[in-house]
Short mmCIF file of C-alpha atoms in Angstrom, two decimals:
data_model
loop_
_atom_site.label_atom_id
_atom_site.label_comp_id
_atom_site.label_asym_id
_atom_site.label_seq_id
_atom_site.Cartn_x
_atom_site.Cartn_y
_atom_site.Cartn_z
CA GLU A 1 6.86 -40.12 31.93
CA GLU A 2 3.09 -40.78 32.40
CA GLU A 3 0.98 -39.67 29.38
CA ILE A 4 -1.37 -36.84 30.26
CA ILE A 5 -4.80 -37.25 28.82
CA TYR A 6 -6.55 -33.86 27.98
CA ASP A 7 -10.42 -33.40 28.04
CA ASN A 8 -10.60 -30.10 26.24
CA LEU A 9 -8.54 -28.61 23.38
CA TYR A 10 -8.76 -24.88 22.65
CA LEU A 11 -7.29 -23.41 19.41
CA ASP A 12 -6.69 -19.73 18.91
CA MET A 13 -7.17 -19.86 15.17
CA ASN A 14 -5.89 -16.57 14.08
CA GLU A 15 -2.17 -17.64 14.62
CA ILE A 16 -2.92 -20.80 12.50
CA ILE A 17 -4.84 -18.63 9.78
CA HIS A 18 -1.77 -16.27 9.65
CA LYS A 19 0.50 -19.23 9.44
CA CYS A 20 -1.26 -21.22 6.61
CA PHE A 21 -2.75 -18.44 4.62
CA ARG A 22 0.16 -16.59 3.18
CA LEU A 23 -0.02 -17.63 -0.51
CA ASN A 24 -3.34 -17.30 -2.18
CA ASN A 25 -3.78 -20.64 -4.18
CA GLY A 26 -5.88 -23.85 -4.08
CA LEU A 27 -3.60 -25.67 -1.73
CA VAL A 28 -3.95 -23.52 1.32
CA TYR A 29 -7.09 -24.99 2.58
CA ASN A 30 -5.45 -28.42 2.35
CA TRP A 31 -2.64 -27.16 4.48
CA PHE A 32 -4.96 -25.56 6.83
CA PHE A 33 -7.06 -28.64 7.43
CA ALA A 34 -3.98 -30.83 7.71
CA TYR A 35 -2.60 -28.55 10.34
CA LEU A 36 -5.72 -28.73 12.30
CA ASP A 37 -5.76 -32.42 12.11
CA ARG A 38 -2.17 -32.55 13.35
CA LEU A 39 -3.01 -30.54 16.36
CA PHE A 40 -5.95 -32.44 17.06
CA ARG A 41 -4.00 -35.91 16.92
CA ILE A 42 -1.20 -34.46 19.03
CA VAL A 43 -3.51 -33.56 21.98
CA ARG A 44 -6.36 -36.14 21.51
CA PRO A 45 -8.99 -34.37 23.47
CA ARG A 46 -11.73 -36.53 24.98
CA ARG A 47 -14.59 -34.27 25.30
CA LEU A 48 -14.33 -30.85 23.61
CA LEU A 49 -12.67 -28.98 20.77
CA TYR A 50 -13.00 -25.20 20.76
CA LEU A 51 -12.02 -23.06 17.84
CA ALA A 52 -11.89 -19.38 18.42
CA VAL A 53 -11.40 -16.88 15.66
CA ASP A 54 -10.69 -13.24 16.43
CA GLY A 55 -13.85 -11.05 16.31
CA VAL A 56 -13.90 -7.39 16.76
CA ALA A 57 -11.41 -6.31 19.43
CA PRO A 58 -11.98 -3.77 22.24
CA MET A 59 -11.12 -0.10 21.53
CA SER A 60 -7.92 -0.26 23.42
CA LYS A 61 -6.69 -3.02 21.18
CA MET A 62 -7.85 -1.46 18.13
CA THR A 63 -5.94 1.66 18.90
CA LYS A 64 -2.61 -0.16 19.46
CA LEU A 65 -3.39 -2.25 16.23
CA ARG A 66 -3.75 0.92 14.05
CA GLN A 67 -0.41 2.22 15.31
CA THR A 68 1.29 -0.96 14.48
CA TYR A 69 -0.32 -1.09 11.08
CA PHE A 70 0.84 2.42 10.36
CA LYS A 71 4.42 1.69 11.38
CA THR A 72 4.28 -1.70 9.43
CA ALA A 73 3.06 -0.01 6.19
CA LYS A 74 5.85 2.62 6.43
CA TYR A 75 8.40 -0.02 6.94
CA ARG A 76 7.30 -2.04 4.00
CA ALA A 77 7.19 0.99 1.78
CA ASP A 78 10.85 1.79 2.74
CA SER A 79 11.83 -1.82 2.26
CA GLU A 80 10.07 -1.85 -1.18
CA ALA A 81 12.04 1.18 -2.46
CA GLU A 82 15.21 -0.24 -1.10
CA ALA A 83 14.54 -3.48 -2.91
CA ILE A 84 13.87 -1.76 -6.33
CA LEU A 85 16.88 0.25 -5.90
CA LEU A 86 19.16 -2.72 -5.21
CA THR A 87 17.56 -4.57 -8.17
CA GLU A 88 18.49 -1.71 -10.51
CA ILE A 89 22.09 -1.64 -9.31
CA PHE A 90 22.48 -5.30 -9.54
CA ARG A 91 21.12 -5.53 -13.18
CA ALA A 92 23.24 -2.47 -14.20
CA GLN A 93 26.23 -4.51 -12.91
CA GLY A 94 25.22 -7.38 -14.98
CA LYS A 95 24.09 -9.76 -12.11
CA GLU A 96 21.20 -12.07 -12.37
CA VAL A 97 18.33 -11.04 -10.26
CA MET A 98 15.76 -13.77 -9.03
CA PRO A 99 12.06 -12.69 -8.88
CA ARG A 100 10.93 -12.15 -5.38
CA ASP A 101 8.24 -14.27 -3.84
CA THR A 102 4.89 -12.61 -3.50
CA TYR A 103 2.43 -13.12 -0.57
CA GLU A 104 -0.93 -11.90 -1.60
CA LEU A 105 -2.36 -12.52 1.84
CA GLU A 106 0.35 -10.74 4.03
CA ASN A 107 -1.66 -7.52 4.43
CA PRO A 108 -3.14 -8.04 7.96
CA VAL A 109 -6.11 -5.91 7.14
CA VAL A 110 -7.36 -8.77 4.81
CA LYS A 111 -7.66 -11.08 7.94
CA MET A 112 -9.66 -8.64 10.01
CA PRO A 113 -13.22 -9.44 11.09
CA GLY A 114 -15.89 -8.40 8.58
CA THR A 115 -13.81 -8.98 5.44
CA GLU A 116 -14.64 -11.39 2.71
CA PHE A 117 -11.66 -13.56 3.54
CA MET A 118 -12.89 -14.19 7.08
CA GLU A 119 -16.35 -15.12 5.73
CA LYS A 120 -14.63 -17.72 3.70
CA ILE A 121 -12.53 -18.96 6.63
CA SER A 122 -15.90 -19.46 8.76
CA ALA A 123 -17.35 -21.47 5.79
CA ALA A 124 -14.22 -23.51 5.51
CA LEU A 125 -14.16 -24.28 9.29
CA GLU A 126 -17.89 -25.26 9.27
CA TYR A 127 -17.09 -27.80 6.36
CA PHE A 128 -14.00 -29.11 8.11
CA ILE A 129 -15.96 -29.63 11.25
CA ARG A 130 -18.94 -31.36 9.72
CA GLU A 131 -16.68 -33.59 7.60
CA ARG A 132 -14.61 -34.77 10.52
CA LEU A 133 -17.72 -35.49 12.56
CA ASN A 134 -19.21 -37.61 9.81
CA THR A 135 -16.13 -39.38 8.80
CA ASP A 136 -13.45 -39.51 11.68
CA PRO A 137 -14.01 -42.01 14.33
CA GLU A 138 -11.75 -40.04 16.67
CA TRP A 139 -14.25 -37.17 16.62
CA LYS A 140 -17.42 -39.38 17.41
CA ASP A 141 -17.61 -38.45 21.02
CA ILE A 142 -16.19 -34.85 20.79
CA LYS A 143 -18.32 -31.77 21.13
CA VAL A 144 -17.10 -29.11 18.89
CA ILE A 145 -17.66 -25.34 19.30
CA LEU A 146 -16.82 -22.81 16.50
CA SER A 147 -16.56 -19.06 17.72
CA ASP A 148 -15.85 -17.35 14.35
CA ALA A 149 -15.15 -13.69 13.60
CA ASN A 150 -18.82 -12.74 13.76
CA VAL A 151 -18.55 -13.27 17.53
CA PRO A 152 -17.03 -10.15 19.24
CA GLY A 153 -13.66 -10.48 21.21
CA GLU A 154 -10.22 -11.80 20.58
CA GLY A 155 -9.81 -15.60 20.28
CA GLU A 156 -7.74 -16.25 23.41
CA HIS A 157 -10.18 -14.10 25.58
CA LYS A 158 -13.16 -15.91 24.07
CA ILE A 159 -11.60 -19.13 25.25
CA MET A 160 -10.77 -17.98 28.70
CA SER A 161 -14.33 -16.63 29.16
CA PHE A 162 -15.62 -20.10 28.21
CA ILE A 163 -13.40 -21.74 30.68
CA ARG A 164 -14.53 -19.35 33.42
CA ALA A 165 -18.21 -19.92 32.54
CA GLN A 166 -17.49 -23.60 32.87
CA ARG A 167 -15.97 -23.27 36.26
CA SER A 168 -19.05 -21.34 37.62
CA MET A 169 -21.30 -24.31 36.74
CA GLU A 170 -22.40 -26.57 39.57
CA ASN A 171 -21.62 -29.85 37.76
CA TYR A 172 -18.15 -28.72 36.64
CA ASP A 173 -15.43 -31.34 37.24
CA PRO A 174 -12.41 -29.39 38.83
CA ASN A 175 -10.05 -32.25 37.48
CA THR A 176 -10.84 -31.33 33.90
CA ARG A 177 -7.67 -31.05 31.94
CA HIS A 178 -7.39 -28.25 29.39
CA CYS A 179 -4.93 -27.48 26.60
CA LEU A 180 -4.60 -24.28 24.76
CA HIS A 181 -2.79 -23.98 21.43
CA GLY A 182 -1.10 -20.73 20.68
CA HIS A 183 2.32 -18.86 20.77
CA ASP A 184 1.33 -15.65 22.15
CA ALA A 185 2.92 -15.03 25.63
CA ASP A 186 -0.30 -13.55 26.74
CA LEU A 187 -1.74 -17.12 26.88
CA ILE A 188 0.55 -17.89 29.70
CA MET A 189 -0.75 -14.87 31.87
CA LEU A 190 -4.32 -15.71 30.80
CA ALA A 191 -3.90 -19.29 31.83
CA LEU A 192 -2.38 -18.30 35.11
CA ALA A 193 -5.16 -15.65 35.63
CA SER A 194 -7.90 -18.50 35.10
CA HIS A 195 -6.65 -20.10 38.37
CA GLU A 196 -7.34 -23.39 36.67
CA VAL A 197 -4.75 -25.91 37.80
CA HIS A 198 -4.81 -28.62 35.14
CA ILE A 199 -4.11 -26.55 32.10
CA SER A 200 -1.32 -26.73 29.60
CA ILE A 201 -0.26 -24.78 26.58
CA LEU A 202 0.85 -26.31 23.21
CA ARG A 203 3.41 -24.25 21.62
CA GLU A 204 5.34 -24.61 18.38
CA PHE A 205 8.98 -23.87 17.77
CA ASP A 206 11.87 -24.28 15.07
CA ASN A 207 14.49 -26.98 15.15
CA PRO A 208 17.65 -25.03 15.71
CA ASN A 209 19.90 -28.04 14.50
CA GLY A 210 19.91 -29.93 11.32
CA ARG A 211 19.95 -28.86 7.63
CA ILE A 212 16.26 -29.53 7.05
CA PRO A 213 13.94 -27.14 8.69
CA ALA A 214 11.50 -28.83 11.10
CA ARG A 215 8.89 -27.89 13.48
CA PHE A 216 8.61 -29.18 17.03
CA TYR A 217 5.84 -28.89 19.53
CA GLN A 218 6.27 -28.54 23.39
CA PHE A 219 3.73 -28.34 26.21
CA VAL A 220 4.20 -25.71 28.84
CA ASP A 221 2.54 -27.11 31.96
CA ILE A 222 0.91 -24.08 33.97
CA TRP A 223 0.71 -26.20 37.15
CA ILE A 224 4.43 -26.36 37.20
CA LEU A 225 4.72 -22.68 36.77
CA ARG A 226 2.41 -22.06 39.69
CA GLU A 227 4.54 -24.09 41.90
CA TYR A 228 7.70 -22.30 40.69
CA LEU A 229 6.12 -18.89 41.47
CA GLU A 230 4.86 -20.13 44.85
CA LEU A 231 8.48 -21.24 45.95
CA GLU A 232 10.00 -18.21 44.23
CA MET A 233 7.89 -15.66 46.10
CA LYS A 234 7.60 -17.66 49.51
CA THR A 235 8.38 -15.51 52.46
CA PRO A 236 9.40 -17.36 55.62
CA GLY A 237 7.09 -16.80 58.75
CA CYS A 238 4.50 -15.19 56.47
CA LYS A 239 1.10 -16.74 55.45
CA GLN A 240 0.35 -16.22 51.89
CA ASP A 241 -2.59 -16.81 49.54
CA THR A 242 -1.16 -18.56 46.31
CA GLU A 243 -4.06 -17.41 44.16
CA ARG A 244 -3.60 -13.65 45.18
CA LEU A 245 0.13 -14.18 44.76
CA ILE A 246 -0.40 -15.10 41.04
CA ASP A 247 -2.90 -12.26 40.52
CA ASP A 248 -0.16 -9.87 41.85
CA PHE A 249 2.53 -11.40 39.70
CA ILE A 250 0.34 -10.96 36.64
CA PHE A 251 -0.54 -7.34 37.43
CA ILE A 252 3.32 -6.57 37.82
CA CYS A 253 4.17 -8.15 34.56
CA PHE A 254 1.36 -6.19 32.80
CA LEU A 255 3.24 -2.90 34.05
CA THR A 256 5.77 -3.66 31.19
CA GLY A 257 2.98 -3.42 28.76
CA ASN A 258 0.73 -5.84 26.62
CA ASP A 259 -1.80 -5.66 23.74
CA PHE A 260 -4.12 -3.40 25.62
CA ILE A 261 -2.07 -1.03 27.63
CA PRO A 262 1.34 0.74 26.80
CA GLN A 263 4.50 0.05 28.59
CA ILE A 264 5.49 2.24 31.52
CA PRO A 265 8.53 4.24 30.06
CA SER A 266 10.72 3.75 33.32
CA LEU A 267 10.21 -0.19 33.22
CA GLU A 268 11.73 -2.82 30.96
CA ILE A 269 12.65 -6.50 31.03
CA ASN A 270 16.29 -6.74 31.74
CA GLU A 271 16.60 -10.28 32.53
CA VAL A 272 14.79 -13.54 30.92
CA ARG A 273 14.44 -16.32 33.38
CA ILE A 274 12.68 -19.43 32.41
CA LEU A 275 10.07 -20.17 35.12
CA TYR A 276 8.01 -22.88 33.41
CA VAL A 277 8.71 -26.52 32.62
CA VAL A 278 8.01 -27.74 29.13
CA ARG A 279 7.42 -31.32 27.96
CA PHE A 280 8.17 -32.59 24.46
#
């Protein structure tokens, strides 16, 4: 298979932050930087690296987040009470009880825009970028943009706004190849909605086989998904506009709910069909 060379790499940083900063110790920044280096070397962008951290979200998203946090807080309180009860029962039975792991940064409020933690993340990213630009030859010709938590908007939406702004410029190259990193399914819809043909999503998944846990990466090629949608919805004898067809597909999918709007109660996804092709 011919290797695809990407021009631009976009990182939705909040997924990476939540993944790396679970424990609060001196090693997490080393893990954080090593993870960013790994992603950069997998894609090897030629022109641009865009790092987007979630800023203040729109009101509709904040409302849904509050509901989620209240439910999560109640679930954790119930789980904590159950764990304490089971610990007392086991100790009364003379069984050895191992101390539980504690994750100081598991509270999602700690990682919200405007917190001291996110200010430290911004400073760490600035240091990381400057250090790599000055020492790593692979970064020599790369333009780096950091949109931290002080810039309003969620990371994936800031990325797509940037791509749309580039498309509107007169000197934009339509053959530019983009790669987005993130595991949120909304990225697939956002990539389709951009109507950018040469775009892929880098996703991470667990190895289901083997005794040693391992992480693998796969590329979801959006141009293949566009072709599948066009073939799936083709109507014989009817002239169709592929771009409008894709917009209609996205709209129908959003009727089942997303981060901004609730699900219509009478609709749900009963069948899972793999429409896209992945590359390892």
